[in-house]
PDB file of C-alpha atoms in Angstrom:
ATOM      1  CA  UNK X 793     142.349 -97.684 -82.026  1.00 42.00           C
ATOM      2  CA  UNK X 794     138.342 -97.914 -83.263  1.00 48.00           C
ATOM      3  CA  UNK X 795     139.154 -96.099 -86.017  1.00 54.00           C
ATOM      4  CA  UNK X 796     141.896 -98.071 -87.102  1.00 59.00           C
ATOM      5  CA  UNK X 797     142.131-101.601 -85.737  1.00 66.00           C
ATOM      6  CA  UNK X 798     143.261-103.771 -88.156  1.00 67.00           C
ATOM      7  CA  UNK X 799     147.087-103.045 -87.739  1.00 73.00           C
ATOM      8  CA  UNK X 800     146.774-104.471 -83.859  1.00 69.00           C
ATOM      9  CA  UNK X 801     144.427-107.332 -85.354  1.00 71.00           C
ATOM     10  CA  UNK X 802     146.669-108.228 -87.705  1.00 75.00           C
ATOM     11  CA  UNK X 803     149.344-108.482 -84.863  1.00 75.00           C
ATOM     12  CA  UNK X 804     147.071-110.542 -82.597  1.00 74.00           C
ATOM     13  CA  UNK X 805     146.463-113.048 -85.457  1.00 75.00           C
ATOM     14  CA  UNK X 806     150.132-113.912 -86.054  1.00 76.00           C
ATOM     15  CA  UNK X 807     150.516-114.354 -82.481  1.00 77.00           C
ATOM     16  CA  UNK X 808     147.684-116.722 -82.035  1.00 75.00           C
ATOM     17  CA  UNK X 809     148.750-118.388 -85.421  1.00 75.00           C
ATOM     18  CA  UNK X 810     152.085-118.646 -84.112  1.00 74.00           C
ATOM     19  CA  UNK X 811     151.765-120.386 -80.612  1.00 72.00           C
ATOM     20  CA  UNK X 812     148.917-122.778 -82.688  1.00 70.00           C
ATOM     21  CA  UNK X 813     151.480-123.899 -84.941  1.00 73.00           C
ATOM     22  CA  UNK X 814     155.101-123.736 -83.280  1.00 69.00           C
ATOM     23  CA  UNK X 815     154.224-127.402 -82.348  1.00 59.00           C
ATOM     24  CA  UNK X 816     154.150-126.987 -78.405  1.00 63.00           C
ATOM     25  CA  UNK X 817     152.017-128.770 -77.130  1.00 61.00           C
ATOM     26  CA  UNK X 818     148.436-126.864 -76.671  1.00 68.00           C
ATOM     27  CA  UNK X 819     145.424-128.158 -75.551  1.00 72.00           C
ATOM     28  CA  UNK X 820     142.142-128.323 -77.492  1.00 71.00           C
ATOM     29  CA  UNK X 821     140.592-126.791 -74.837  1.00 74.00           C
ATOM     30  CA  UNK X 822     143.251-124.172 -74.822  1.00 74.00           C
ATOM     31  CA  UNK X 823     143.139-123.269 -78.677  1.00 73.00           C
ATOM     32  CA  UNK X 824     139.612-123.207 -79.053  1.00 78.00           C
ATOM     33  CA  UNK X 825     140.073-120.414 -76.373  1.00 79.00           C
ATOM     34  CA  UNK X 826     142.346-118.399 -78.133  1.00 76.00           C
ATOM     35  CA  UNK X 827     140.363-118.499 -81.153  1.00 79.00           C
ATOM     36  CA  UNK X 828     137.345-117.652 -79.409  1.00 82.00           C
ATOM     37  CA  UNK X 829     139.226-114.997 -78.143  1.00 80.00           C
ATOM     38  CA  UNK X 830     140.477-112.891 -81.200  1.00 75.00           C
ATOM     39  CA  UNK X 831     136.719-113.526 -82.399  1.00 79.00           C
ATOM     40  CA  UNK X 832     135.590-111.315 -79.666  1.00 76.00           C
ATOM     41  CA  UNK X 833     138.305-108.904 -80.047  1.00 74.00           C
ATOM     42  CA  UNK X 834     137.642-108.799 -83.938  1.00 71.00           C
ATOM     43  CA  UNK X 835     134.088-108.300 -83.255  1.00 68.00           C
ATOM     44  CA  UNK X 836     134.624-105.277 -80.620  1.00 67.00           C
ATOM     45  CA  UNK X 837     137.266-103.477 -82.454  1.00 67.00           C
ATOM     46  CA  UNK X 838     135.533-103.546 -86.126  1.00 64.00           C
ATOM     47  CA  UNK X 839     131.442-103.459 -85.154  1.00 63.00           C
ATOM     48  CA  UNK X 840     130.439-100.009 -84.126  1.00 58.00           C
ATOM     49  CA  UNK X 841     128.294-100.961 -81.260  1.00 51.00           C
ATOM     50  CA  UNK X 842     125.393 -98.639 -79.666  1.00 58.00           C
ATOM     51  CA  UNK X 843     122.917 -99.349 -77.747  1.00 54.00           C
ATOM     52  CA  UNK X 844     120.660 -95.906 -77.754  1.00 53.00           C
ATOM     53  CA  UNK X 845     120.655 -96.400 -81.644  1.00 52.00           C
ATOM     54  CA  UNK X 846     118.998 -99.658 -81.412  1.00 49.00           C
ATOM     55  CA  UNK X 847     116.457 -97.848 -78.429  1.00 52.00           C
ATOM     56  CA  UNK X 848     115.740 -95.380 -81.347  1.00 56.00           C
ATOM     57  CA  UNK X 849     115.076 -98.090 -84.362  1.00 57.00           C
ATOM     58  CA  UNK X 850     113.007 -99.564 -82.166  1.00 52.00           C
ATOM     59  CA  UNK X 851     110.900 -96.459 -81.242  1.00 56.00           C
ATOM     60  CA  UNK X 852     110.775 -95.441 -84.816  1.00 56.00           C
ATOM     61  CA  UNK X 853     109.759 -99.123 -85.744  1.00 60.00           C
ATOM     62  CA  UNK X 854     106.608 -98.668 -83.244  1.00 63.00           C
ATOM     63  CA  UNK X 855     105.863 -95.404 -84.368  1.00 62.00           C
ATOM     64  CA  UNK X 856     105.341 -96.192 -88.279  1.00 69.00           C
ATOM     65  CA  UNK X 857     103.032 -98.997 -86.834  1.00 79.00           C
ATOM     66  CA  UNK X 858     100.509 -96.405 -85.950  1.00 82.00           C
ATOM     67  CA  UNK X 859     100.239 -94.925 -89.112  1.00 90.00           C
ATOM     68  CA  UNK X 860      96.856 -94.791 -91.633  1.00 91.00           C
ATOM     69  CA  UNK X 861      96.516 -95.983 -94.552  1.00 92.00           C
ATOM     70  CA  UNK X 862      96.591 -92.388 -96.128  1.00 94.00           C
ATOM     71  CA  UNK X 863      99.920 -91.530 -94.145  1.00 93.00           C
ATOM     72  CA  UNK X 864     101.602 -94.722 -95.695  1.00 93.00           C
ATOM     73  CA  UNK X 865     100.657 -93.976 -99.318  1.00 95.00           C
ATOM     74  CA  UNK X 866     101.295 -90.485 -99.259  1.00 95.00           C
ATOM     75  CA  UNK X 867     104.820 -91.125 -97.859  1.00 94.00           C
ATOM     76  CA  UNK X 868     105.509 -94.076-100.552  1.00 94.00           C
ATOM     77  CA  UNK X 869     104.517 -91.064-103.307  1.00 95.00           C
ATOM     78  CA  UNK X 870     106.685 -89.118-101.626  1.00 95.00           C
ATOM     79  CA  UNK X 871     109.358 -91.174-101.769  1.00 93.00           C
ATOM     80  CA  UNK X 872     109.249 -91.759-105.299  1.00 94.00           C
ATOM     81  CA  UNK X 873     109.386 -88.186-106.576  1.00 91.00           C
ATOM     82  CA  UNK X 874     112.777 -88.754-104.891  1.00 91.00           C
ATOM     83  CA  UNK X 875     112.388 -86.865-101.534  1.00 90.00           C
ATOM     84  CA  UNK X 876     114.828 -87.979 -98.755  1.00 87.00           C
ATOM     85  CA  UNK X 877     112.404 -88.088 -95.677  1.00 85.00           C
ATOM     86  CA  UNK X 878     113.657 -86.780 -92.029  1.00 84.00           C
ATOM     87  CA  UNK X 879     113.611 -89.712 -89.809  1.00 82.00           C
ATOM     88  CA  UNK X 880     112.794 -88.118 -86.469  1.00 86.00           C
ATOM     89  CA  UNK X 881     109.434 -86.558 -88.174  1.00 91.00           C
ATOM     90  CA  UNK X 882     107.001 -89.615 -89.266  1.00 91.00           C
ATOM     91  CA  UNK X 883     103.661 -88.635 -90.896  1.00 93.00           C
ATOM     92  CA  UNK X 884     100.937 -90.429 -88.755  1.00 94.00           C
ATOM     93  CA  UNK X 885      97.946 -89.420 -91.120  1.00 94.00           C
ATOM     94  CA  UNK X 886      97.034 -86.900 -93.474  1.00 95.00           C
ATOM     95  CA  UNK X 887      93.489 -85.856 -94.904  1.00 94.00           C
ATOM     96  CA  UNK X 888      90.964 -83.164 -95.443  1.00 95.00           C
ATOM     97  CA  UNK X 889      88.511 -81.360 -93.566  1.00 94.00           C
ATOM     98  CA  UNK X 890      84.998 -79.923 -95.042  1.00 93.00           C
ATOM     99  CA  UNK X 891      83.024 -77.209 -93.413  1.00 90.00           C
ATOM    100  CA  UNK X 892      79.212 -77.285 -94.583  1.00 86.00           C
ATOM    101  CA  UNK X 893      76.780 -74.658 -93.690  1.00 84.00           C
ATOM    102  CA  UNK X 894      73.231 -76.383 -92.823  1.00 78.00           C
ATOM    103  CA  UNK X 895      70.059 -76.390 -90.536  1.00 80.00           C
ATOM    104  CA  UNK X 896      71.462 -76.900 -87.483  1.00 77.00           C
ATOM    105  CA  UNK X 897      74.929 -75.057 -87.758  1.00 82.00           C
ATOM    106  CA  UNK X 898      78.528 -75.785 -88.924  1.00 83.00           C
ATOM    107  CA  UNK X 899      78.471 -79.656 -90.114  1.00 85.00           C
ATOM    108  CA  UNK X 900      82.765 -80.788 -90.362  1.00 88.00           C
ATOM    109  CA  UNK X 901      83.479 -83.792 -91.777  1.00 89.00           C
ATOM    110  CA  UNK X 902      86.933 -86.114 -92.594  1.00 91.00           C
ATOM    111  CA  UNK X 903      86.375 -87.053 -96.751  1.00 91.00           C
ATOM    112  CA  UNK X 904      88.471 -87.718 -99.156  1.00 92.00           C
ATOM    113  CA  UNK X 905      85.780 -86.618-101.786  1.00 92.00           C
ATOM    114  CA  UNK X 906      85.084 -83.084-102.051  1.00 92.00           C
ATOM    115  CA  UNK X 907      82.333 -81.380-103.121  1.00 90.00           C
ATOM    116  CA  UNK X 908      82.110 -77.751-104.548  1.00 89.00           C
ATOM    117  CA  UNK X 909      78.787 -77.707-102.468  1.00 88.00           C
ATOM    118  CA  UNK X 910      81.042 -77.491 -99.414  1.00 91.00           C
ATOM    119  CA  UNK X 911      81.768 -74.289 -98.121  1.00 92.00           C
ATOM    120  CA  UNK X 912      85.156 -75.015 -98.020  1.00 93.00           C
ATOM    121  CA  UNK X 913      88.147 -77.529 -97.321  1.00 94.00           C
ATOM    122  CA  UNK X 914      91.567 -77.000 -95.829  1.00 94.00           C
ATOM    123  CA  UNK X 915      94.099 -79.910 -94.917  1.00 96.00           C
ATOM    124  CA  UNK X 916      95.635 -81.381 -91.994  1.00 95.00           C
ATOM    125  CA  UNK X 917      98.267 -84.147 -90.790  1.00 95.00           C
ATOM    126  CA  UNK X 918      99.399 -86.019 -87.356  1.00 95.00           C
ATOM    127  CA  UNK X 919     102.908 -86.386 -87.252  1.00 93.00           C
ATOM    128  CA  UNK X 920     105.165 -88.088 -84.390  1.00 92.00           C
ATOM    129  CA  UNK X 921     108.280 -85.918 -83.722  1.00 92.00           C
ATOM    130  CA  UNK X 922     111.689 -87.545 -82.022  1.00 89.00           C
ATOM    131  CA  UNK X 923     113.079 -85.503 -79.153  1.00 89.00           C
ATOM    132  CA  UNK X 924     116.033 -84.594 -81.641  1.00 88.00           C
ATOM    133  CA  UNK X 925     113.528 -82.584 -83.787  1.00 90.00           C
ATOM    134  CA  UNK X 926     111.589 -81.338 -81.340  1.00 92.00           C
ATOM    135  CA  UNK X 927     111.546 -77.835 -79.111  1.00 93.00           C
ATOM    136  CA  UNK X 928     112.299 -76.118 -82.933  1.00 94.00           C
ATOM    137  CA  UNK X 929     110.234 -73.988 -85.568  1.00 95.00           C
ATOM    138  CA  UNK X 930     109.722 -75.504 -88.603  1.00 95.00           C
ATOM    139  CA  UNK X 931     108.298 -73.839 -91.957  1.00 96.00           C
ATOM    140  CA  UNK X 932     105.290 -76.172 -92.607  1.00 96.00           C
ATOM    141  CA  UNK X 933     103.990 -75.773 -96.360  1.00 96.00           C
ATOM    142  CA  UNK X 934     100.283 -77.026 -97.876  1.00 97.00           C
ATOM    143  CA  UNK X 935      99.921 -77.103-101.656  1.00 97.00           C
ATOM    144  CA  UNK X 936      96.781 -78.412-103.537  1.00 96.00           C
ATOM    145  CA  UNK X 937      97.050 -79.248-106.899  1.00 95.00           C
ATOM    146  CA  UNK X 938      94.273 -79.489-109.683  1.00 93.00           C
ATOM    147  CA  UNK X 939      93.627 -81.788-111.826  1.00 92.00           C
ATOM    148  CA  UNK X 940      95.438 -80.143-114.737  1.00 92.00           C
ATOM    149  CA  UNK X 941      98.575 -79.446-112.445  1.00 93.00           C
ATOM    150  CA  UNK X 942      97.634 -75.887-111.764  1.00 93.00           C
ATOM    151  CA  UNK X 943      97.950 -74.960-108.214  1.00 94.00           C
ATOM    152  CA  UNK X 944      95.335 -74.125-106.405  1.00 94.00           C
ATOM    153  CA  UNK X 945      96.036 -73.904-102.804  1.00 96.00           C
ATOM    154  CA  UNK X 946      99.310 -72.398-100.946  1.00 96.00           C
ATOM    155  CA  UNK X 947      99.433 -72.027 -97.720  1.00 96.00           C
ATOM    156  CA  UNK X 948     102.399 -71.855 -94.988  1.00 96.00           C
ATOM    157  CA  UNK X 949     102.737 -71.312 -91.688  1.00 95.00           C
ATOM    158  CA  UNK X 950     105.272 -71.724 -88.600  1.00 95.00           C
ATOM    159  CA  UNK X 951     104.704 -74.529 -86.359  1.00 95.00           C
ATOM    160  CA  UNK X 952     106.688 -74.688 -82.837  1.00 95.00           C
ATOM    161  CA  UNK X 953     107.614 -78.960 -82.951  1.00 95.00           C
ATOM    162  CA  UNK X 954     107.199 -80.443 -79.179  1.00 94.00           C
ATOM    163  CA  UNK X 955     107.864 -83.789 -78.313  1.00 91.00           C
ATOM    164  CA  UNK X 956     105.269 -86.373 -79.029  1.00 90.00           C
ATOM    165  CA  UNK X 957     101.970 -86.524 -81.584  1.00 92.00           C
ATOM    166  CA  UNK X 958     100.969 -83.230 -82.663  1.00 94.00           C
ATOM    167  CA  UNK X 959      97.662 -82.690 -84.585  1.00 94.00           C
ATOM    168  CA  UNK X 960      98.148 -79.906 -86.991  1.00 94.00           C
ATOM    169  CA  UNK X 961      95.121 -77.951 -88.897  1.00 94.00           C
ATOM    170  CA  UNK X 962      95.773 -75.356 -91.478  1.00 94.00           C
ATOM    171  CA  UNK X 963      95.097 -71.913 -90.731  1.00 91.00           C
ATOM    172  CA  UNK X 964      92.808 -70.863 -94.010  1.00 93.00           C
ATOM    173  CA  UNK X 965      90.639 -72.872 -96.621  1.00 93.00           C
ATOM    174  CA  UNK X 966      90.048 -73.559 -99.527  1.00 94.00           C
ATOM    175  CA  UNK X 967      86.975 -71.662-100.628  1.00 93.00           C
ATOM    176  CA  UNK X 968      84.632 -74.343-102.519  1.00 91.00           C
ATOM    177  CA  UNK X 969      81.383 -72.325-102.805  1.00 87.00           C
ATOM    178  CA  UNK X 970      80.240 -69.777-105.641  1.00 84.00           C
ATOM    179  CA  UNK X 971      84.231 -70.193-106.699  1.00 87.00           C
ATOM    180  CA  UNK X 972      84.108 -69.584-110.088  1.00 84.00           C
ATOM    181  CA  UNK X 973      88.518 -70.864-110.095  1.00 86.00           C
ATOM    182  CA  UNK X 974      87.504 -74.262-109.792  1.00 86.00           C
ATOM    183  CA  UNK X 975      85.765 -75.569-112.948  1.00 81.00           C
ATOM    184  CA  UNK X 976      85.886 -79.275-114.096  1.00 77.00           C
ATOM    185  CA  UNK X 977      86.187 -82.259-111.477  1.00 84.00           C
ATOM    186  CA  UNK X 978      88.686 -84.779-111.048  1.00 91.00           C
ATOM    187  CA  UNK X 979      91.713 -86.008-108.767  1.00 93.00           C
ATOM    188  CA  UNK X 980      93.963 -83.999-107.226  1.00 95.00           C
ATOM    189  CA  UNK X 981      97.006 -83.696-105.140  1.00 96.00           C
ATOM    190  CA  UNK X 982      97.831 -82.510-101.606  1.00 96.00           C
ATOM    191  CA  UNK X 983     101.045 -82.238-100.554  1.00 97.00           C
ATOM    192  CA  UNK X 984     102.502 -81.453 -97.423  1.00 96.00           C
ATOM    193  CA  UNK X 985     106.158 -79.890 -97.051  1.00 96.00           C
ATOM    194  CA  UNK X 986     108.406 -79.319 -94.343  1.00 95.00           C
ATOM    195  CA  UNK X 987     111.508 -77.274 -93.773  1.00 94.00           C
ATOM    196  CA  UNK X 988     111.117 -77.124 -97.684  1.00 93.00           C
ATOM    197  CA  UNK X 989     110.816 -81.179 -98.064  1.00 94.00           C
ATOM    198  CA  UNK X 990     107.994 -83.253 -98.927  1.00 95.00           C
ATOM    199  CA  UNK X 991     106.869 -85.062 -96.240  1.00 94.00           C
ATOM    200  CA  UNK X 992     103.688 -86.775 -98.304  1.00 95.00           C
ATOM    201  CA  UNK X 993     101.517 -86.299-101.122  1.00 96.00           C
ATOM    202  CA  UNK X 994      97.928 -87.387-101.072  1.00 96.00           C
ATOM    203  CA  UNK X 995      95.664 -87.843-103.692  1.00 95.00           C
ATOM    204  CA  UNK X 996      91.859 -87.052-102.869  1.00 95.00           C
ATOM    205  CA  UNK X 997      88.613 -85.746-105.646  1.00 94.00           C
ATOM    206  CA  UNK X 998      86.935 -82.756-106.279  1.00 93.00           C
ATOM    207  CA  UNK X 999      83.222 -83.185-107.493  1.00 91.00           C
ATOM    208  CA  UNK X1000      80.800 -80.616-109.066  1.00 87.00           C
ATOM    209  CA  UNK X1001      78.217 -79.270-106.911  1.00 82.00           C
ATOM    210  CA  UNK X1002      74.644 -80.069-107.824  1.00 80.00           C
ATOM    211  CA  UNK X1003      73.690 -77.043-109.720  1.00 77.00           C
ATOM    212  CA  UNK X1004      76.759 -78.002-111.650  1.00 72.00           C
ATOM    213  CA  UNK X1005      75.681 -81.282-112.613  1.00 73.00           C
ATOM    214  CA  UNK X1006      72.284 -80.768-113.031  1.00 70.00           C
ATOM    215  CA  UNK X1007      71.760 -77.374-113.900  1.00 62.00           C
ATOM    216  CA  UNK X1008      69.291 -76.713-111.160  1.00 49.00           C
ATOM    217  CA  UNK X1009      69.193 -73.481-109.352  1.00 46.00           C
ATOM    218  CA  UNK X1010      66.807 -74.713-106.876  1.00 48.00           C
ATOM    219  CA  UNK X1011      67.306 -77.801-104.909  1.00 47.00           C
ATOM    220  CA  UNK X1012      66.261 -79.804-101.694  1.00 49.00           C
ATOM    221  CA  UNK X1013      68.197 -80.308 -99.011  1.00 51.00           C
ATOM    222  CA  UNK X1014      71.380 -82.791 -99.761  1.00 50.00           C
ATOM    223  CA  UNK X1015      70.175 -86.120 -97.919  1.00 49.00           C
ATOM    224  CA  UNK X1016      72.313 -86.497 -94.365  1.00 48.00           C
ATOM    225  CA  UNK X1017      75.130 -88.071 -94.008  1.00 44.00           C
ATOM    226  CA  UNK X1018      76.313 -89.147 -90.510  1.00 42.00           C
ATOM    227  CA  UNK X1019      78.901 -86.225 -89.597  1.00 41.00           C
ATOM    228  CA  UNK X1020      79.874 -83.813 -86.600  1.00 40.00           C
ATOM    229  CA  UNK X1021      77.648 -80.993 -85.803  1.00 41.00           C
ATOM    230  CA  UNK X1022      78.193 -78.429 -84.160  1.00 39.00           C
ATOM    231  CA  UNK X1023      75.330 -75.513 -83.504  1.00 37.00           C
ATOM    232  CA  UNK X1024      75.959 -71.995 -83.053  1.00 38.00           C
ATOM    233  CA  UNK X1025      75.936 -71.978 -79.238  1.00 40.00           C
ATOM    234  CA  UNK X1026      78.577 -74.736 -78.954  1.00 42.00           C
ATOM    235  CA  UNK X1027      82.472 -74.119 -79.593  1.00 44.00           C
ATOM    236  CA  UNK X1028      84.109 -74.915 -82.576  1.00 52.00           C
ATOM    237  CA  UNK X1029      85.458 -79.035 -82.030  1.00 60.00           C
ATOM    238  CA  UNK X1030      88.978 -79.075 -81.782  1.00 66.00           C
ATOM    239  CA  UNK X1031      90.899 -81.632 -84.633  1.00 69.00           C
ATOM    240  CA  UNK X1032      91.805 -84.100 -81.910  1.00 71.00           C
ATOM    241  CA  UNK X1033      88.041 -84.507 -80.938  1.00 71.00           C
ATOM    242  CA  UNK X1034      87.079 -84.521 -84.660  1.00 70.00           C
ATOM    243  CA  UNK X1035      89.729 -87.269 -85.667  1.00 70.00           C
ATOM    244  CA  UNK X1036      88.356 -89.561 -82.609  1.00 71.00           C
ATOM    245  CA  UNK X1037      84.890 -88.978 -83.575  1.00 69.00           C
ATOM    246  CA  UNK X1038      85.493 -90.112 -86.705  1.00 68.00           C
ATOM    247  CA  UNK X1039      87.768 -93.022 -85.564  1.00 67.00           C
ATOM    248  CA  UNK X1040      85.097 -94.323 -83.072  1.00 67.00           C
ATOM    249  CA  UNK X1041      82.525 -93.633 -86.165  1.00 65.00           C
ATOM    250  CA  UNK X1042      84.482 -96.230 -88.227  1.00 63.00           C
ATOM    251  CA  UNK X1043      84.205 -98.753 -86.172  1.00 64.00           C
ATOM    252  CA  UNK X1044      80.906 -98.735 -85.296  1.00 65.00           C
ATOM    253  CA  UNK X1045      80.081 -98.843 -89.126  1.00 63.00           C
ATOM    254  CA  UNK X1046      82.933-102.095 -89.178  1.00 64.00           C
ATOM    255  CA  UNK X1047      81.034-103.959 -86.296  1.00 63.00           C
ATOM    256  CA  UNK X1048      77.984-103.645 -87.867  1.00 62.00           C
TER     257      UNK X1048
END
């Protein structure tokens, strides 16, 4: 009868409407009741009511609180090249990481300004995954496109989805260094798919290297600029450590 309760509404109506106006002698009291009545009825027959779906708008509303900046845009772009976005898989951030060879080891850095004196750059995201999405394998695909719209950068690989915030780091780079592919400078696109639909699309910008803008084959070291190190005897930093560096880096610089 939830699927089709206007036939016994109807029916209640002309009953109430009836006794209301057969001129017996009702109270107030005793009308207002009946009305008050079918209005419950009429709202528990017609409005589809369930509490676990509000439970989940509610999670989902607290989840796209903790999203960057980055995550929010790239999402919005997404959504306007007309992809439909899976709800139980929201896109927490999204960004690149740069490997540098220097001095004192490996130097990794968060940018959103490459530089082809960079070793190399390869792309990541944070995503929050709903338990109705999770405890699957999903196809996850990065693409990196020039400024001219050539691609540049394919990669895809097979991610097991669990429960929760998962950090996810791309399995090869983007060689930057001595690569002869990338010539001019300018903005480009990442843009992250899943199960074959985008999930966001981030702009960032490629710069020349040095030698490239000046022409010089020699040059002094690039002046520092406050990153992660790591040195040869220490273990690679994981991307959760590397994020929360940077995070706690941020707001240092703010308070200041």
């Amino acid at each position: 009868m939830r699927r089709r309760p206007y036939a016994w509404l109807l029916t209640l109506a002309l009953m109430i409407g009836i006794a209301l106006i057969s001129g017996a002698a009702i109270p107030l009291e005793a009308a207002v009741a009946l009305l008050a009545i079918y209005a419950v009825a009429f709202g528990a027959s017609v409005i589809d009511f369930r509490p676990e779906q509000l439970l989940d708008r509610s999670r989902s509303s607290l989840t796209m609180m903790r999203m960057s900046s980055e995550a929010r845009e790239a999402v919005e772009r997404a959504r306007r090249r007309g992809s439909v976005l899976n709800s139980s898989l929201t896109l927490l951030d999204i960004g690149l990481i740069t490997s540098h060879s220097s001095r004192e080891g490996m130097v990794m850095r968060r940018t959103r300004s490459v530089s082809k004196d960079d070793d190399g750059v390869r792309p990541f995201i944070t995503m929050h995954v709903q338990p109705e999405s999770a405890d699957q394998t999903a196809m996850l695909r990065f693409e990196m496109i020039d400024q001219n719209g050539a691609t540049r950068y394919v990669h895809e690989m097979r991610t097991y989805l669990r429960d929760g915030e998962m950090n996810i780091l791309a399995d090869h780079h983007l060689p930057l260094t001595d690569n002869d592919d990338l010539t001019g400078a300018g903005d480009w696109d990442l843009r992250i798919y899943v199960n074959g639909t985008l999930m966001g699309a981030h702009t960032f910008n490629l710069t020349p290297s040095i030698n490239d803008r000046f022409g010089r084959y020699e040059r002094e070291e690039p002046e520092e600029h406050p990153r992660l190190r790591t040195t040869e005897d220490e273990a690679p930093m994981s991307l959760e450590d590397l994020l929360r560096s940077e995070t706690a880096r941020s707001r240092e610089n703010r308070n200041r």
